[in-house]
Amino acid sequence: MSMAGALAIWRRDMLVLRRSIMSEMIAVIAYPLTIYLAFGIGMQGYIGLVEGIPYSMFIAPGLITMTAVNAAYSESVWSLWFHRRVQFTIESYRVTPVTVSGIVCAKLFSGFTHGLVKGIAVGLVISLITPFRFPPAHLAVYLLFLIPGSVLFSCAGVISGTLMDKPETIGRVEAVFIMPLIFMSGLFFPLSSYPQVIIPIVRSLPTTALFEGARQALVSGNVSFGFLILLYTTALSAFIAAVWIFRRKMAE
Amino acid sequence: MTAAITTRSLAKRYGNLTALDEFDLEVTRGGIFGLLGPNGAGKTTLIRILTTLMRPTSGTACIEGFDTASHSREIRRLIGVVPQENSLDRYLTARENLELHARLHEMPVTSYRKRIDELLELFGLAGRQNDFPDSYSGGMQRRLVVARALVHHPRILFLDEPTTGLDPQSRHAVWDYVKSIAGSMTIFLTTHYLEEADQLCERIAIMDHGKLITQGSATELKERLTGGALYEIEFGGNADAFAATLGNLSCIRKLTLEGNRATIELEHWECLSALVAALAGNEIRRISLKERTLEEVFISLTGKGVRE
Ligand SMILES: Nc1ncnc2c1ncn2[C@@H]1O[C@H](COP(=O)(O)OP(=O)(O)OP(=O)(O)O)[C@@H](O)[C@H]1O
Ligand SMILES: [Mg+2]
């Protein structure tokens, strides 16, 4: 794999991100912030404490995580699709010495960086309007979850963007898989709300490992090693799958 | 000497459709080689295989002695590609498009800066280098794609229909640029335009339905069409009156009469004096030699006009 070529593609994506970040930020922040204000503040009085903490604090980590992984997924899926089907830029890369693995790794890393940048931005905004302060140690543990989470969603985006030729399919996958998975993974309610029989199933989802694990890390500084292992193995498998699927598609 | 491009029994099938069929071609180094063929002939398929974007179903293709199947990376260092569809990055300025390409070729900053300046100047884009390609005309975009393909000093330049969709002026501009860079490298271009092949290419191959039909220089191809010379005679009156006289001449290979005009194909041009003698005393307004065009070669070989 050529590092120089992959780095060139990633730098290109970062240049484009730098140019659009300011105009994009409002849209990136608006969605989680609306949810935060409506549920965290508006409904707080009705909900009270959840797992011993105020509801607004309960959902804050999940909203940051959601923003990051959504951004990672969207960037990867649209970028892959757009560069492959609309601009044919992937083809222009492929007649240079950069390898196919180099291209897909660059795109994965770009999706991941988008997720991280946007997640951090939302985190900053939420911390501005709430009285809670998370200790730096908690933030560091939280990143242990957020990083593989963003990688996982970026890989999912690369896979979707590689396999899907029509833009409407991309929207459908987002509505049918991505959003339900995020919402069911304990973003808005504790896992204990599920019927007993379902809990083990929900706990085995990598998205649960991400959202539950990330919240525990941020709120209490606890690291759930079970969740961490599940998340890292899934992210690694997704990475291998993404590279393999992209290479196969390119060899057609 | 190694040829720039060699293909042996190259074939590509998409399901049941054979896009490339037992294709054997050899392109020597240097000069401009033109591949002419109607829509769907298989030109893009061939270029995609030669530029390592696609694997053939069977057969081999070599670029500068490197097999496309096993040495694609080496090949990609040597080639510049102008695809049929512009593949510019619309989120990067013209200059950034070229810079990205240089980095993908692992060129050091110091050398690509200068090279990009030169190319932008050569292609008349220096003044607009910080604009995005979306704001360019079709001709400018095409020139930018050609410039991008040249950044890393390729040894072989592939151009897939470089001027399709351009107006005559832009087309001539692209031709001038292509001519100006020829000599330092091998240029392989595909086109529908016979005029383009005639103007630019030292050697021309004609293909249809995935098969190579013929190749040679433009002059050779025109000569091969028919050994005879074609003349057109315009009479003062109806040409039918001369049918008998002309029909008696043994050296006329083919005769077509239409209105006051006769189109005559002679065995060879020496028969012209006999023809003029036979017609002496009649009112003849004009005798002209009809130039063969590549279009005729094309039609006689593929059985149809060029579909643009
Ligand atoms: N990906 C594909 N899947 C199936 N058939 C294809 C594919 N690409 C090309 N073809 C078919 O292969 C044949 C050759 O196509 P190709 O694009 O190589 O022709 P071309 O000579 O470049 O035509 P044009 O002048 O229109 O660009 C056509 O019949 C085309 O329909
Ligand atoms: Mg074509």
Coordinates of C-alpha atoms and ligand atoms in Angstrom, one line a residue:
Chain A
M1 CA 0.0 0.0 0.0
S2 CA 1.3 3.4 -0.9
M3 CA 1.2 5.8 2.1
A4 CA 2.0 8.8 0.0
G5 CA -0.9 8.3 -2.3
A6 CA -3.4 7.5 0.5
L7 CA -2.1 10.6 2.4
A8 CA -2.7 12.7 -0.7
I9 CA -6.3 11.6 -0.9
W10 CA -6.9 12.2 2.8
R11 CA -5.3 15.6 2.6
R12 CA -7.6 16.4 -0.3
D13 CA -10.7 15.5 1.8
M14 CA -9.4 17.6 4.7
L15 CA -8.9 20.6 2.4
V16 CA -12.5 20.2 1.2
L17 CA -13.7 19.8 4.9
R18 CA -11.8 22.9 6.0
R19 CA -13.5 24.9 3.2
S20 CA -17.0 23.8 4.0
I21 CA -16.8 23.3 7.8
M22 CA -18.2 26.7 8.8
S23 CA -21.2 26.5 6.6
E24 CA -21.8 22.9 7.5
M25 CA -21.4 23.4 11.2
I26 CA -24.9 24.9 11.7
A27 CA -26.5 21.9 10.1
V28 CA -24.3 19.5 12.0
I29 CA -25.1 21.1 15.4
A30 CA -28.8 22.0 14.8
Y31 CA -30.1 18.4 14.9
P32 CA -28.5 17.1 18.1
L33 CA -29.0 20.5 19.8
T34 CA -32.7 20.4 18.9
I35 CA -33.1 17.0 20.4
Y36 CA -31.1 18.0 23.4
L37 CA -33.2 21.1 24.0
A38 CA -36.5 19.4 23.4
F39 CA -35.9 16.2 25.4
G40 CA -33.0 17.0 27.7
I41 CA -34.4 20.4 28.9
G42 CA -38.0 20.4 27.8
M43 CA -38.9 16.9 29.0
Q44 CA -36.5 16.9 32.0
G45 CA -39.2 17.8 34.5
Y46 CA -41.4 14.9 33.5
I47 CA -38.6 12.3 33.3
G48 CA -36.6 13.2 36.3
L49 CA -33.6 11.1 37.1
V50 CA -32.5 8.2 34.9
E51 CA -30.0 5.7 36.3
G52 CA -29.4 8.3 39.0
I53 CA -28.5 11.2 36.7
P54 CA -30.6 14.1 35.2
Y55 CA -32.1 13.1 31.8
S56 CA -30.3 15.9 30.0
M57 CA -27.0 14.5 31.3
F58 CA -28.1 11.0 30.4
I59 CA -28.7 11.8 26.7
A60 CA -25.8 14.2 26.2
P61 CA -23.0 11.6 25.6
G62 CA -25.3 9.7 23.2
L63 CA -26.0 12.8 21.2
I64 CA -22.3 13.6 20.8
T65 CA -21.6 9.9 19.8
M66 CA -24.6 10.0 17.4
T67 CA -23.3 13.1 15.7
A68 CA -19.8 11.6 15.3
V69 CA -20.8 8.2 13.9
N70 CA -23.5 9.7 11.7
A71 CA -21.0 12.1 10.2
A72 CA -18.5 9.3 9.7
Y73 CA -21.1 7.2 8.0
S74 CA -22.5 10.0 5.8
E75 CA -19.2 11.2 4.7
S76 CA -18.0 7.8 3.7
V77 CA -21.1 6.7 2.0
W78 CA -21.6 9.9 0.0
S79 CA -18.0 10.4 -0.8
L80 CA -17.5 6.9 -2.1
W81 CA -20.7 7.0 -4.1
F82 CA -20.0 10.5 -5.5
H83 CA -16.4 9.9 -6.4
R84 CA -17.2 6.6 -7.9
R85 CA -20.4 7.3 -9.8
V86 CA -20.6 11.0 -10.3
Q87 CA -17.2 12.5 -10.6
F88 CA -15.3 9.4 -11.6
T89 CA -12.5 10.7 -9.4
I90 CA -11.8 7.2 -8.0
E91 CA -11.0 6.2 -11.6
S92 CA -8.6 9.1 -11.9
Y93 CA -6.9 7.9 -8.8
R94 CA -6.7 4.3 -10.1
V95 CA -4.5 5.2 -13.1
T96 CA -1.9 6.5 -10.7
P97 CA 0.5 4.5 -8.5
V98 CA -1.8 4.6 -5.5
T99 CA -3.2 1.1 -4.7
V100 CA -6.8 0.3 -4.3
S101 CA -6.2 -0.4 -0.6
G102 CA -4.6 3.0 -0.3
I103 CA -7.7 4.6 -1.8
V104 CA -10.1 2.8 0.5
C105 CA -8.0 3.4 3.6
A106 CA -7.8 7.1 2.8
K107 CA -11.6 7.3 2.4
L108 CA -12.1 5.4 5.7
F109 CA -9.8 7.8 7.5
S110 CA -11.6 10.8 6.0
G111 CA -14.9 9.5 7.2
F112 CA -13.5 8.9 10.6
T113 CA -12.0 12.4 10.8
H114 CA -15.3 14.0 9.8
G115 CA -16.9 12.1 12.6
L116 CA -14.4 13.1 15.2
V117 CA -14.4 16.8 14.2
K118 CA -18.2 17.1 14.2
G119 CA -18.6 15.1 17.4
I120 CA -16.2 17.3 19.2
A121 CA -18.0 20.4 17.9
V122 CA -21.3 19.2 19.2
G123 CA -19.7 18.2 22.5
L124 CA -18.3 21.7 22.8
V125 CA -21.7 23.3 22.1
I126 CA -23.5 21.1 24.6
S127 CA -20.9 21.8 27.2
L128 CA -21.5 25.5 26.7
I129 CA -25.2 25.3 27.4
T130 CA -25.2 22.8 30.3
P131 CA -23.9 23.1 33.8
F132 CA -22.3 19.6 33.7
R133 CA -18.6 19.2 33.4
F134 CA -17.0 15.9 32.6
P135 CA -13.5 15.4 34.1
P136 CA -10.7 15.1 31.5
A137 CA -10.0 11.5 32.5
H138 CA -13.6 10.6 31.6
L139 CA -13.2 12.3 28.3
A140 CA -10.1 10.3 27.5
V141 CA -11.9 7.0 28.3
Y142 CA -14.9 8.2 26.2
L143 CA -12.5 8.6 23.2
L144 CA -11.6 4.9 23.6
F145 CA -15.2 4.3 22.5
L146 CA -15.8 7.1 20.1
I147 CA -12.7 6.3 18.0
P148 CA -13.6 2.7 17.1
G149 CA -17.2 3.7 16.8
S150 CA -16.4 6.3 14.2
V151 CA -14.2 3.8 12.4
L152 CA -17.0 1.2 12.5
F153 CA -19.5 3.7 10.9
S154 CA -17.0 4.9 8.4
C155 CA -16.5 1.3 7.3
A156 CA -20.2 0.8 7.1
G157 CA -20.4 3.9 4.9
V158 CA -17.6 2.7 2.7
I159 CA -19.3 -0.6 2.2
S160 CA -22.6 1.0 1.4
G161 CA -21.1 3.5 -0.9
T162 CA -19.2 0.8 -2.7
L163 CA -22.1 -1.6 -3.2
M164 CA -24.9 0.9 -3.9
D165 CA -25.1 2.6 -7.2
K166 CA -28.3 4.5 -6.7
P167 CA -28.5 7.4 -4.3
E168 CA -32.0 6.5 -3.1
T169 CA -30.8 3.2 -1.8
I170 CA -28.3 5.0 0.3
G171 CA -31.1 7.0 2.0
R172 CA -33.1 3.9 2.6
V173 CA -30.2 2.1 4.3
E174 CA -29.8 5.1 6.6
A175 CA -33.5 5.0 7.5
V176 CA -33.9 1.3 7.9
F177 CA -30.6 0.3 9.5
I178 CA -28.5 3.1 10.8
M179 CA -31.0 5.3 12.6
P180 CA -32.9 2.4 14.2
L181 CA -29.7 0.8 15.4
I182 CA -28.6 4.1 16.9
F183 CA -31.9 4.8 18.6
M184 CA -32.4 1.3 20.0
S185 CA -28.9 1.2 21.6
G186 CA -29.8 3.1 24.7
L187 CA -29.4 6.6 23.5
F188 CA -32.7 7.9 24.9
F189 CA -33.6 5.3 27.5
P190 CA -31.7 2.8 29.7
L191 CA -31.4 -0.8 28.5
S192 CA -33.3 -1.8 31.5
S193 CA -36.5 -0.5 29.8
Y194 CA -36.4 -3.5 27.4
P195 CA -38.2 -6.7 28.3
Q196 CA -35.9 -9.1 30.1
V197 CA -35.7 -11.5 27.2
I198 CA -34.5 -8.9 24.7
I199 CA -31.8 -7.3 26.9
P200 CA -29.1 -9.9 26.0
I201 CA -29.8 -9.4 22.3
V202 CA -29.6 -5.6 22.5
R203 CA -26.4 -5.9 24.6
S204 CA -24.8 -7.9 21.9
L205 CA -25.2 -5.2 19.3
P206 CA -22.0 -3.3 18.6
T207 CA -24.0 -0.1 18.6
T208 CA -25.1 -0.8 22.2
A209 CA -21.4 -1.4 23.1
L210 CA -20.7 2.0 21.6
F211 CA -23.6 4.1 23.0
E212 CA -23.8 2.4 26.4
G213 CA -20.1 2.0 26.8
A214 CA -19.5 5.6 25.8
R215 CA -22.0 7.0 28.2
Q216 CA -20.7 5.0 31.1
A217 CA -17.2 6.2 30.3
L218 CA -18.2 9.8 30.0
V219 CA -20.6 10.0 33.0
S220 CA -18.8 7.8 35.5
G221 CA -15.4 7.1 34.0
N222 CA -16.1 3.3 34.0
V223 CA -14.7 1.2 31.2
S224 CA -16.8 -1.8 30.3
F225 CA -14.2 -4.2 28.8
G226 CA -16.9 -6.4 27.4
F227 CA -18.3 -3.5 25.4
L228 CA -14.8 -2.4 24.4
I229 CA -13.8 -5.8 23.1
L230 CA -17.1 -6.2 21.2
L231 CA -16.6 -2.7 19.7
Y232 CA -13.0 -3.2 18.6
T233 CA -13.5 -6.6 17.1
T234 CA -16.6 -5.3 15.1
A235 CA -14.6 -2.3 13.9
L236 CA -11.7 -4.5 12.9
S237 CA -14.0 -6.9 11.0
A238 CA -15.8 -4.0 9.4
F239 CA -12.4 -2.6 8.3
I240 CA -11.3 -5.9 6.7
A241 CA -14.7 -6.3 5.1
A242 CA -14.7 -2.7 3.7
V243 CA -11.2 -3.1 2.2
W244 CA -12.1 -6.5 0.7
I245 CA -15.5 -5.4 -0.7
F246 CA -14.0 -2.3 -2.3
R247 CA -11.1 -4.2 -3.8
R248 CA -13.5 -6.7 -5.3
K249 CA -15.7 -4.0 -6.7
M250 CA -12.7 -2.3 -8.3
A251 CA -11.6 -5.6 -9.9
E252 CA -14.8 -6.0 -11.7
Chain B
M1 CA 12.9 -2.4 -29.6
T2 CA 9.9 -2.9 -27.3
A3 CA 6.7 -1.6 -28.7
A4 CA 4.7 1.0 -26.6
I5 CA 1.6 -1.1 -26.7
T6 CA 1.1 -4.8 -27.7
T7 CA -2.0 -6.8 -27.4
R8 CA -2.3 -10.5 -28.1
S9 CA -5.7 -12.2 -28.7
L10 CA -7.2 -9.7 -26.2
A11 CA -10.9 -10.3 -25.5
K12 CA -13.4 -8.8 -23.1
R13 CA -16.9 -10.1 -22.7
Y14 CA -19.7 -8.5 -20.6
G15 CA -22.0 -11.4 -20.1
N16 CA -23.0 -12.5 -23.6
L17 CA -21.7 -9.3 -25.2
T18 CA -18.3 -9.5 -26.7
A19 CA -16.9 -6.0 -26.5
L20 CA -13.4 -7.0 -27.6
D21 CA -12.7 -10.0 -29.8
E22 CA -9.3 -11.6 -30.4
F23 CA -7.7 -8.1 -30.6
D24 CA -4.1 -8.0 -31.8
L25 CA -2.4 -4.7 -32.0
E26 CA 1.1 -3.3 -31.9
V27 CA 1.8 0.4 -31.5
T28 CA 5.4 1.4 -31.9
R29 CA 7.0 4.0 -29.7
G30 CA 6.6 7.7 -30.5
G31 CA 4.1 9.5 -32.6
I32 CA 0.3 9.7 -32.5
F33 CA -1.7 6.5 -33.0
G34 CA -5.4 6.9 -33.7
L35 CA -8.1 4.2 -33.0
L36 CA -11.2 5.0 -35.0
G37 CA -14.5 3.3 -34.5
P38 CA -18.2 4.0 -34.3
N39 CA -20.2 4.0 -31.0
G40 CA -19.9 0.8 -29.1
A41 CA -17.0 -0.5 -31.2
G42 CA -15.0 -1.3 -28.0
K43 CA -12.6 1.7 -28.0
T44 CA -13.2 2.6 -24.3
T45 CA -13.1 -1.1 -23.3
L46 CA -9.6 -1.4 -24.9
I47 CA -8.3 1.8 -23.3
R48 CA -9.7 0.6 -19.9
I49 CA -7.8 -2.6 -20.2
L50 CA -4.6 -0.9 -21.4
T51 CA -4.7 1.6 -18.5
T52 CA -5.2 -1.3 -16.0
L53 CA -8.7 -0.2 -14.9
M54 CA -10.2 -3.5 -16.2
R55 CA -9.1 -7.0 -16.6
P56 CA -9.5 -8.7 -20.0
T57 CA -11.5 -11.9 -20.2
S58 CA -8.6 -13.5 -22.0
G59 CA -5.5 -12.6 -23.9
T60 CA -2.6 -10.3 -22.9
A61 CA -1.8 -6.7 -23.1
C62 CA 1.6 -5.1 -22.6
I63 CA 2.6 -1.5 -22.0
E64 CA 6.3 -0.7 -22.6
G65 CA 6.9 -4.4 -22.1
F66 CA 5.0 -4.7 -18.8
D67 CA 2.1 -7.1 -18.7
T68 CA -1.1 -5.4 -17.5
A69 CA -2.0 -8.5 -15.5
S70 CA 1.1 -8.6 -13.4
H71 CA 2.8 -5.2 -13.5
S72 CA -0.1 -2.7 -13.2
R73 CA 1.7 -0.5 -10.8
E74 CA 4.8 -0.1 -13.0
I75 CA 2.5 0.7 -15.9
R76 CA 0.5 3.3 -14.0
R77 CA 3.8 5.2 -13.4
L78 CA 4.3 5.4 -17.1
I79 CA 0.9 6.4 -18.4
G80 CA -1.2 9.5 -18.5
V81 CA -4.9 9.0 -19.1
V82 CA -7.6 11.3 -20.4
P83 CA -10.8 9.4 -19.9
Q84 CA -13.9 9.7 -22.1
E85 CA -15.8 11.4 -19.2
N86 CA -14.0 14.3 -17.5
S87 CA -13.1 13.1 -14.1
L88 CA -12.1 16.4 -12.5
D89 CA -12.7 17.1 -8.9
R90 CA -15.2 19.9 -8.8
Y91 CA -14.4 20.7 -5.1
L92 CA -10.8 21.5 -6.0
T93 CA -9.5 24.4 -8.0
A94 CA -7.8 23.7 -11.3
R95 CA -4.4 24.0 -9.7
E96 CA -5.3 21.8 -6.8
N97 CA -6.6 19.1 -9.2
L98 CA -3.1 19.0 -10.8
E99 CA -1.4 19.1 -7.4
L100 CA -3.4 16.1 -6.1
H101 CA -2.4 14.2 -9.2
A102 CA 1.3 15.0 -8.7
R103 CA 1.1 13.8 -5.1
L104 CA -0.6 10.6 -6.2
H105 CA 2.4 10.2 -8.4
E106 CA 4.7 10.8 -5.4
M107 CA 6.3 13.8 -7.1
P108 CA 8.3 16.1 -4.7
V109 CA 6.7 19.6 -4.2
T110 CA 9.7 21.4 -5.7
S111 CA 9.4 19.6 -9.0
Y112 CA 5.7 19.6 -9.4
R113 CA 5.2 23.3 -8.7
K114 CA 7.3 24.2 -11.6
R115 CA 5.8 21.5 -13.9
I116 CA 2.2 22.6 -13.0
D117 CA 3.1 26.3 -13.8
E118 CA 4.4 25.2 -17.2
L119 CA 1.4 23.1 -18.0
L120 CA -1.1 25.7 -16.9
E121 CA 0.7 28.2 -19.1
L122 CA 0.9 25.8 -22.1
F123 CA -2.8 25.0 -21.9
G124 CA -3.8 28.6 -21.5
L125 CA -5.3 28.1 -18.1
A126 CA -2.8 30.0 -15.9
G127 CA -5.1 32.9 -15.5
R128 CA -7.9 30.7 -14.2
Q129 CA -5.9 28.3 -12.2
N130 CA -7.6 29.2 -8.9
D131 CA -11.1 28.7 -10.3
F132 CA -13.2 25.6 -9.8
P133 CA -13.7 23.4 -12.9
D134 CA -17.4 23.9 -12.7
S135 CA -16.9 27.5 -13.9
Y136 CA -14.9 26.3 -16.9
S137 CA -16.2 25.9 -20.4
G138 CA -16.2 22.3 -21.8
G139 CA -13.1 23.0 -23.8
M140 CA -11.2 24.4 -20.8
Q141 CA -12.2 21.4 -18.7
R142 CA -11.0 19.0 -21.4
R143 CA -7.7 20.9 -21.6
L144 CA -7.4 20.7 -17.8
V145 CA -7.9 16.9 -18.0
V146 CA -5.1 16.7 -20.6
A147 CA -2.8 18.9 -18.5
R148 CA -3.5 16.6 -15.5
A149 CA -2.5 13.5 -17.5
L150 CA 0.8 15.2 -18.3
V151 CA 1.9 16.3 -14.9
H152 CA 4.1 13.3 -14.2
H153 CA 5.8 13.3 -17.6
P154 CA 4.1 10.1 -18.9
R155 CA 5.7 8.0 -21.6
I156 CA 2.4 7.0 -23.1
L157 CA -0.6 9.3 -23.1
F158 CA -4.1 7.7 -23.6
L159 CA -6.8 10.0 -24.9
D160 CA -10.3 8.6 -25.1
E161 CA -12.2 10.9 -27.4
P162 CA -10.4 14.0 -26.4
T163 CA -12.6 16.4 -28.5
T164 CA -16.1 14.8 -28.4
G165 CA -18.6 17.5 -27.5
L166 CA -16.3 20.4 -28.2
D167 CA -17.1 23.1 -30.8
P168 CA -14.7 23.3 -33.8
Q169 CA -12.6 26.1 -32.3
S170 CA -12.0 24.2 -29.0
R171 CA -11.4 21.1 -31.0
H172 CA -8.7 22.8 -33.0
A173 CA -7.2 24.2 -29.8
V174 CA -7.0 20.7 -28.3
W175 CA -5.4 19.4 -31.5
D176 CA -2.8 22.1 -31.4
Y177 CA -1.9 21.1 -27.8
V178 CA -1.8 17.5 -28.7
K179 CA 0.5 18.2 -31.6
S180 CA 2.7 20.4 -29.5
I181 CA 3.3 17.6 -26.9
A182 CA 3.7 14.8 -29.4
G183 CA 7.3 13.7 -30.1
S184 CA 8.3 13.4 -26.5
M185 CA 5.9 10.5 -26.0
T186 CA 3.6 7.9 -27.5
I187 CA 0.1 9.2 -27.9
F188 CA -2.8 6.7 -28.3
L189 CA -6.1 8.4 -29.0
T190 CA -9.6 7.1 -29.9
T191 CA -12.0 9.2 -31.9
H192 CA -15.2 9.2 -34.0
Y193 CA -13.9 12.1 -36.0
L194 CA -12.3 11.0 -39.2
E195 CA -11.0 14.5 -39.6
E196 CA -9.3 14.3 -36.3
A197 CA -7.6 11.0 -37.2
D198 CA -6.6 12.4 -40.5
Q199 CA -5.2 15.6 -39.0
L200 CA -3.4 14.2 -36.0
C201 CA -2.5 10.6 -36.4
E202 CA 0.5 9.1 -38.2
R203 CA -1.1 5.7 -37.9
I204 CA -4.7 4.8 -37.8
A205 CA -6.5 1.6 -36.8
I206 CA -10.1 1.1 -37.5
M207 CA -12.2 -1.2 -35.3
D208 CA -15.9 -2.2 -35.1
H209 CA -17.7 -4.8 -33.0
G210 CA -14.6 -5.4 -31.0
K211 CA -12.5 -6.4 -33.9
L212 CA -9.6 -4.7 -35.6
I213 CA -10.6 -4.1 -39.2
T214 CA -7.6 -2.5 -40.7
Q215 CA -4.6 -0.2 -40.0
G216 CA -2.2 2.0 -41.7
S217 CA -1.4 5.6 -42.4
A218 CA -4.3 7.8 -43.5
T219 CA -3.0 7.9 -47.1
E220 CA -2.5 4.1 -47.1
L221 CA -6.0 3.6 -45.9
K222 CA -7.4 5.9 -48.6
E223 CA -5.4 4.2 -51.3
R224 CA -6.3 0.8 -50.1
L225 CA -10.0 1.7 -50.5
T226 CA -9.6 1.4 -54.3
G227 CA -6.7 1.3 -56.7
G228 CA -8.6 3.5 -59.1
A229 CA -9.0 7.3 -59.4
L230 CA -12.4 8.8 -59.0
Y231 CA -13.4 11.7 -61.3
E232 CA -16.5 13.8 -61.6
I233 CA -17.6 15.3 -64.9
E234 CA -20.2 17.9 -65.2
F235 CA -21.8 18.2 -68.7
G236 CA -23.7 21.0 -70.3
G237 CA -26.7 18.7 -70.7
N238 CA -28.1 15.5 -69.4
A239 CA -25.4 13.0 -68.6
D240 CA -27.5 10.1 -69.8
A241 CA -26.7 11.1 -73.4
F242 CA -23.1 10.0 -72.8
A243 CA -23.9 6.7 -71.3
A244 CA -23.2 4.8 -74.5
T245 CA -19.9 6.7 -75.3
L246 CA -18.6 6.2 -71.7
G247 CA -19.8 2.6 -71.5
N248 CA -17.7 1.7 -74.5
L249 CA -14.4 2.7 -72.7
S250 CA -12.7 -0.3 -71.3
C251 CA -10.7 1.4 -68.6
I252 CA -13.8 2.6 -66.7
R253 CA -14.4 0.5 -63.7
K254 CA -17.5 2.0 -62.5
L255 CA -19.9 4.6 -63.9
T256 CA -22.7 6.5 -62.1
L257 CA -24.9 9.0 -63.9
E258 CA -27.0 11.5 -62.2
G259 CA -28.6 14.6 -63.8
N260 CA -25.8 16.4 -65.7
R261 CA -23.1 14.7 -63.7
A262 CA -21.2 11.5 -64.2
T263 CA -19.0 9.9 -61.5
I264 CA -16.4 7.8 -63.1
E265 CA -13.9 5.4 -61.4
L266 CA -11.0 4.7 -63.7
E267 CA -8.7 1.7 -63.6
H268 CA -5.8 4.1 -63.2
W269 CA -5.3 7.8 -64.0
E270 CA -3.5 7.1 -67.3
C271 CA -6.9 6.4 -68.8
L272 CA -7.9 10.0 -68.3
S273 CA -6.6 11.0 -71.8
A274 CA -8.6 8.3 -73.5
L275 CA -11.7 9.5 -71.6
V276 CA -11.1 13.1 -72.6
A277 CA -10.6 12.0 -76.2
A278 CA -13.8 10.1 -76.3
L279 CA -15.7 13.1 -75.0
A280 CA -14.1 15.6 -77.3
G281 CA -16.5 18.0 -79.0
N282 CA -19.1 17.8 -76.2
E283 CA -19.9 20.5 -73.8
I284 CA -18.0 19.7 -70.6
R285 CA -18.2 22.3 -67.8
R286 CA -15.9 20.7 -65.3
I287 CA -13.8 17.7 -64.7
S288 CA -12.7 17.2 -61.1
L289 CA -10.7 14.6 -59.2
K290 CA -12.7 13.4 -56.3
E291 CA -10.5 13.1 -53.1
R292 CA -11.1 10.0 -51.1
T293 CA -12.1 10.7 -47.6
L294 CA -11.5 8.6 -44.5
E295 CA -15.3 8.6 -44.2
E296 CA -15.5 6.6 -47.4
V297 CA -12.8 4.2 -46.1
F298 CA -14.8 3.9 -42.9
I299 CA -18.1 3.3 -44.6
S300 CA -16.6 0.7 -47.0
L301 CA -15.2 -1.1 -44.0
T302 CA -17.8 -0.9 -41.4
G303 CA -20.7 -0.6 -43.7
K304 CA -22.0 2.5 -42.1
G305 CA -21.4 6.1 -41.5
V306 CA -19.8 7.3 -38.3
R307 CA -22.3 7.6 -35.5
E308 CA -21.3 10.5 -33.5
Ligands
LIG1 N1 -19.8 -2.2 -18.0 C1 -20.4 -2.7 -19.1 N2 -21.3 -3.7 -19.0 C2 -21.9 -4.2 -20.1 N3 -21.6 -3.8 -21.4 C3 -20.7 -2.9 -21.5 C4 -20.0 -2.3 -20.4 N4 -19.2 -1.3 -20.9 C5 -19.3 -1.4 -22.3 N5 -20.2 -2.3 -22.7 C6 -20.6 -2.6 -24.0 O1 -19.4 -3.0 -24.7 C7 -19.5 -2.5 -26.0 C8 -18.2 -1.6 -26.3 O2 -18.3 -0.5 -25.5 P1 -17.2 0.7 -25.4 O3 -17.6 1.6 -24.4 O4 -15.9 0.0 -25.3 O5 -17.4 1.3 -26.9 P2 -16.7 2.6 -27.5 O6 -16.1 2.2 -28.8 O7 -15.9 3.3 -26.5 O8 -18.1 3.5 -27.8 P3 -18.3 5.1 -27.7 O9 -17.7 5.6 -29.0 O10 -19.7 5.2 -27.6 O11 -17.5 5.6 -26.5 C9 -20.8 -1.7 -26.2 O12 -21.7 -2.6 -26.9 C10 -21.2 -1.5 -24.8 O13 -22.6 -1.5 -24.7
MG2 MG -15.9 5.1 -25.6

